[in-house]
């Protein structure tokens, strides 16, 4: 009996692409369900039932642990789950696995939130606040510097092998120009970025739902993404 597909509730954003890349790398069967975050799909009760933080991505695997279905939210947790399910892209030894985990946490706690703020204040904020733009642009450059120093000593983020740490960080760096970054100032990172970009799975993943995502121009969409709709009691 063929494996049932994993249901993937997502949108073409860096956090969504982290999971899209992993699914493509592993060749797992999956069914993609767009969650239009500009239209407010993330607040639908059915989605909140599997993603109580109303963020994409989320998954439901009908063949979860012990053969029972499982639903998961948070992209880092999903990467770890898929690595565990397939036995791929996460080392078995404690030492190597913790090397991967620390860099995955670096992305989850630093790269994603801080580059997200850089994007917001540089591109989306209705009022251009010099303090916020400078603060988060500087933090973006600092994080790129951390990655550059790491890749000067290692071919991949967590060591000698390509892992979920690379998959987690890569999508957040695709829009480096919008973050105020000159990629050529980080030569080791640039070489790694170009090598990752050539992987077939990495090339396929960003094309998923790409035609659905449009620039944020509509005031209602902006309000859904950044305004009081985020904070309504549900």
Short mmCIF file of C-alpha atoms in Angstrom, two decimals:
data_model
loop_
_atom_site.label_atom_id
_atom_site.label_comp_id
_atom_site.label_asym_id
_atom_site.label_seq_id
_atom_site.Cartn_x
_atom_site.Cartn_y
_atom_site.Cartn_z
CA UNK A 1 0.00 0.00 0.00
CA UNK A 2 1.55 3.33 -1.00
CA UNK A 3 2.26 5.91 1.67
CA UNK A 4 -0.54 8.39 2.17
CA UNK A 5 0.54 11.94 1.37
CA UNK A 6 1.39 14.40 4.09
CA UNK A 7 -1.03 17.33 4.09
CA UNK A 8 0.99 20.55 4.01
CA UNK A 9 -0.73 23.82 4.88
CA UNK A 10 1.57 26.55 3.70
CA UNK A 11 2.30 29.70 1.69
CA UNK A 12 5.34 30.80 -0.35
CA UNK A 13 7.31 32.48 2.45
CA UNK A 14 10.77 31.65 3.87
CA UNK A 15 9.28 29.56 6.67
CA UNK A 16 7.06 27.74 4.21
CA UNK A 17 9.96 27.08 1.85
CA UNK A 18 12.01 25.51 4.65
CA UNK A 19 9.50 22.66 4.80
CA UNK A 20 8.94 22.61 1.03
CA UNK A 21 12.67 22.06 0.50
CA UNK A 22 12.80 19.20 3.01
CA UNK A 23 9.81 17.46 1.44
CA UNK A 24 11.34 17.79 -2.01
CA UNK A 25 14.76 16.61 -0.82
CA UNK A 26 13.25 13.52 0.80
CA UNK A 27 10.86 12.74 -2.04
CA UNK A 28 7.98 12.32 0.39
CA UNK A 29 4.48 12.34 -1.07
CA UNK A 30 2.57 15.41 0.01
CA UNK A 31 -0.57 17.37 -0.79
CA UNK A 32 -0.15 21.13 -0.72
CA UNK A 33 -2.95 23.29 0.70
CA UNK A 34 -2.41 27.04 0.22
CA UNK A 35 -3.09 29.19 3.27
CA UNK A 36 -3.40 32.73 1.95
CA UNK A 37 -2.07 34.75 4.87
CA UNK A 38 -2.97 38.03 3.15
CA UNK A 39 -6.61 36.98 2.94
CA UNK A 40 -6.73 35.77 6.55
CA UNK A 41 -6.88 32.01 5.90
CA UNK A 42 -4.58 31.49 8.88
CA UNK A 43 -7.39 32.51 11.24
CA UNK A 44 -9.87 29.90 10.02
CA UNK A 45 -10.91 27.50 12.81
CA UNK A 46 -9.82 24.44 10.83
CA UNK A 47 -6.31 25.85 10.46
CA UNK A 48 -6.12 27.03 14.07
CA UNK A 49 -6.96 23.49 15.13
CA UNK A 50 -3.56 22.35 13.83
CA UNK A 51 -1.65 25.64 14.11
CA UNK A 52 -2.83 27.44 17.26
CA UNK A 53 -0.24 30.20 16.71
CA UNK A 54 -1.99 31.01 13.37
CA UNK A 55 1.28 30.77 11.44
CA UNK A 56 2.28 28.71 8.44
CA UNK A 57 3.47 26.09 7.79
CA UNK A 58 1.67 23.22 9.45
CA UNK A 59 1.35 19.58 8.48
CA UNK A 60 -0.84 16.57 9.11
CA UNK A 61 0.76 13.20 8.54
CA UNK A 62 -1.76 10.34 8.39
CA UNK A 63 1.09 7.90 9.02
CA UNK A 64 2.61 9.47 12.10
CA UNK A 65 4.36 7.77 15.03
CA UNK A 66 3.03 4.27 15.69
CA UNK A 67 0.98 4.61 12.52
CA UNK A 68 -1.38 7.15 14.04
CA UNK A 69 -2.03 10.57 12.47
CA UNK A 70 -0.11 13.57 13.80
CA UNK A 71 -0.41 17.30 13.21
CA UNK A 72 2.46 19.71 13.75
CA UNK A 73 3.03 23.43 13.55
CA UNK A 74 6.29 25.48 13.71
CA UNK A 75 8.68 24.97 10.81
CA UNK A 76 11.63 23.93 12.97
CA UNK A 77 9.59 21.20 14.64
CA UNK A 78 8.34 20.03 11.25
CA UNK A 79 11.91 19.78 9.91
CA UNK A 80 12.92 17.70 12.91
CA UNK A 81 9.89 15.47 12.50
CA UNK A 82 10.54 14.85 8.81
CA UNK A 83 14.21 14.17 9.52
CA UNK A 84 13.19 11.64 12.16
CA UNK A 85 10.60 10.06 9.89
CA UNK A 86 13.00 9.59 7.00
CA UNK A 87 16.34 9.21 8.79
CA UNK A 88 17.81 11.90 6.54
CA UNK A 89 19.54 15.27 6.93
CA UNK A 90 20.00 14.91 10.70
CA UNK A 91 23.02 12.93 11.97
CA UNK A 92 22.57 9.94 14.23
CA UNK A 93 25.48 10.63 16.58
CA UNK A 94 24.81 12.89 19.55
CA UNK A 95 27.70 15.24 18.83
CA UNK A 96 26.86 15.80 15.18
CA UNK A 97 23.12 16.00 15.86
CA UNK A 98 23.58 18.72 18.47
CA UNK A 99 25.75 20.66 16.03
CA UNK A 100 22.78 20.67 13.66
CA UNK A 101 20.29 21.51 16.40
CA UNK A 102 22.20 24.54 17.63
CA UNK A 103 22.28 26.02 14.13
CA UNK A 104 18.63 25.19 13.60
CA UNK A 105 17.84 27.07 16.82
CA UNK A 106 20.03 29.93 15.58
CA UNK A 107 17.73 30.21 12.57
CA UNK A 108 14.51 29.83 14.52
CA UNK A 109 15.46 32.28 17.26
CA UNK A 110 17.62 34.74 15.32
CA UNK A 111 17.80 34.60 11.54
CA UNK A 112 14.06 34.31 10.94
CA UNK A 113 12.76 36.87 13.45
CA UNK A 114 15.49 39.46 12.85
CA UNK A 115 15.53 39.27 9.06
CA UNK A 116 11.74 39.32 9.19
CA UNK A 117 11.91 42.61 11.10
CA UNK A 118 14.42 43.97 8.60
CA UNK A 119 12.01 43.13 5.79
CA UNK A 120 9.10 44.69 7.62
CA UNK A 121 10.68 48.03 8.42
CA UNK A 122 12.60 48.35 5.14
CA UNK A 123 9.76 47.28 2.84
CA UNK A 124 6.34 47.06 4.46
CA UNK A 125 6.04 49.60 7.26
CA UNK A 126 3.75 52.44 6.28
CA UNK A 127 6.01 54.86 8.15
CA UNK A 128 9.72 54.63 7.41
CA UNK A 129 11.34 54.76 10.85
CA UNK A 130 15.09 55.41 10.55
CA UNK A 131 15.82 53.93 13.99
CA UNK A 132 14.04 50.64 13.21
CA UNK A 133 15.53 50.41 9.71
CA UNK A 134 19.03 50.97 11.04
CA UNK A 135 18.61 48.61 13.98
CA UNK A 136 17.36 45.65 11.98
CA UNK A 137 19.59 46.27 8.96
CA UNK A 138 22.57 46.24 11.30
CA UNK A 139 21.33 43.05 12.93
CA UNK A 140 20.94 41.47 9.48
CA UNK A 141 24.56 42.29 8.68
CA UNK A 142 25.65 40.88 12.04
CA UNK A 143 23.84 37.60 11.37
CA UNK A 144 25.29 37.35 7.89
CA UNK A 145 28.69 37.84 9.51
CA UNK A 146 28.05 34.96 11.92
CA UNK A 147 27.14 32.70 9.01
CA UNK A 148 30.13 33.91 6.98
CA UNK A 149 32.56 33.03 9.80
CA UNK A 150 30.95 29.63 10.20
CA UNK A 151 31.17 28.85 6.49
CA UNK A 152 34.79 29.96 6.39
CA UNK A 153 35.50 26.93 8.59
CA UNK A 154 32.87 24.48 7.35
CA UNK A 155 31.39 23.58 3.94
CA UNK A 156 27.86 23.53 5.36
CA UNK A 157 26.17 25.29 8.25
CA UNK A 158 26.45 22.40 10.69
CA UNK A 159 29.61 20.69 9.45
CA UNK A 160 30.67 18.50 6.58
CA UNK A 161 27.20 17.50 5.44
CA UNK A 162 24.09 19.22 4.11
CA UNK A 163 21.38 19.12 6.78
CA UNK A 164 18.11 20.65 7.90
CA UNK A 165 20.17 23.57 9.28
CA UNK A 166 21.07 24.58 5.72
CA UNK A 167 17.45 24.14 4.61
CA UNK A 168 16.26 26.34 7.47
CA UNK A 169 18.66 29.22 6.85
CA UNK A 170 18.79 29.30 3.05
CA UNK A 171 15.25 30.58 2.31
CA UNK A 172 15.74 33.53 4.65
CA UNK A 173 18.79 34.67 2.69
CA UNK A 174 17.19 34.56 -0.76
CA UNK A 175 16.08 38.19 -0.41
CA UNK A 176 19.44 39.45 0.76
CA UNK A 177 19.22 42.67 -1.29
CA UNK A 178 15.96 43.65 0.43
CA UNK A 179 17.75 43.20 3.76
CA UNK A 180 20.38 45.77 2.82
CA UNK A 181 23.03 43.12 2.20
CA UNK A 182 25.72 43.07 -0.48
CA UNK A 183 26.27 39.34 -0.89
CA UNK A 184 29.77 39.75 -2.31
CA UNK A 185 30.90 41.11 1.06
CA UNK A 186 30.41 37.59 2.46
CA UNK A 187 32.36 35.36 0.02
CA UNK A 188 32.08 32.06 1.92
CA UNK A 189 28.36 32.58 2.45
CA UNK A 190 27.95 33.52 -1.22
CA UNK A 191 29.71 30.33 -2.35
CA UNK A 192 27.51 28.23 -0.04
CA UNK A 193 24.39 30.09 -1.21
CA UNK A 194 25.21 29.45 -4.86
CA UNK A 195 25.91 25.76 -4.22
CA UNK A 196 22.63 25.28 -2.33
CA UNK A 197 20.78 27.14 -5.09
CA UNK A 198 21.89 24.52 -7.62
CA UNK A 199 20.24 21.62 -5.81
CA UNK A 200 17.21 20.41 -7.82
CA UNK A 201 14.97 20.18 -4.73
CA UNK A 202 15.93 23.70 -3.70
CA UNK A 203 15.08 24.97 -7.17
CA UNK A 204 11.69 23.23 -7.14
CA UNK A 205 10.56 24.35 -3.70
CA UNK A 206 10.32 28.14 -4.24
CA UNK A 207 8.22 27.57 -7.34
CA UNK A 208 5.46 26.02 -5.22
CA UNK A 209 2.52 28.44 -5.12
CA UNK A 210 4.77 31.24 -6.43
CA UNK A 211 2.04 32.39 -8.78
CA UNK A 212 -0.33 32.90 -5.82
CA UNK A 213 1.78 35.39 -3.91
CA UNK A 214 1.41 39.03 -4.91
CA UNK A 215 3.00 42.23 -3.57
CA UNK A 216 1.22 43.64 -0.51
CA UNK A 217 -0.65 46.62 -1.95
CA UNK A 218 -4.23 46.31 -0.76
CA UNK A 219 -4.96 48.14 2.56
CA UNK A 220 -7.17 45.29 3.74
CA UNK A 221 -4.41 42.76 3.13
CA UNK A 222 -1.91 44.98 4.93
CA UNK A 223 -4.29 45.20 7.89
CA UNK A 224 -4.70 41.42 8.00
CA UNK A 225 -0.94 40.90 7.94
CA UNK A 226 0.19 43.70 10.23
CA UNK A 227 -2.84 45.29 11.93
CA UNK A 228 -5.35 44.57 14.67
CA UNK A 229 -6.70 41.44 12.96
CA UNK A 230 -3.61 39.66 14.31
CA UNK A 231 -4.72 40.36 17.88
CA UNK A 232 -8.42 39.57 17.84
CA UNK A 233 -9.58 37.05 20.41
CA UNK A 234 -10.36 33.67 18.86
#
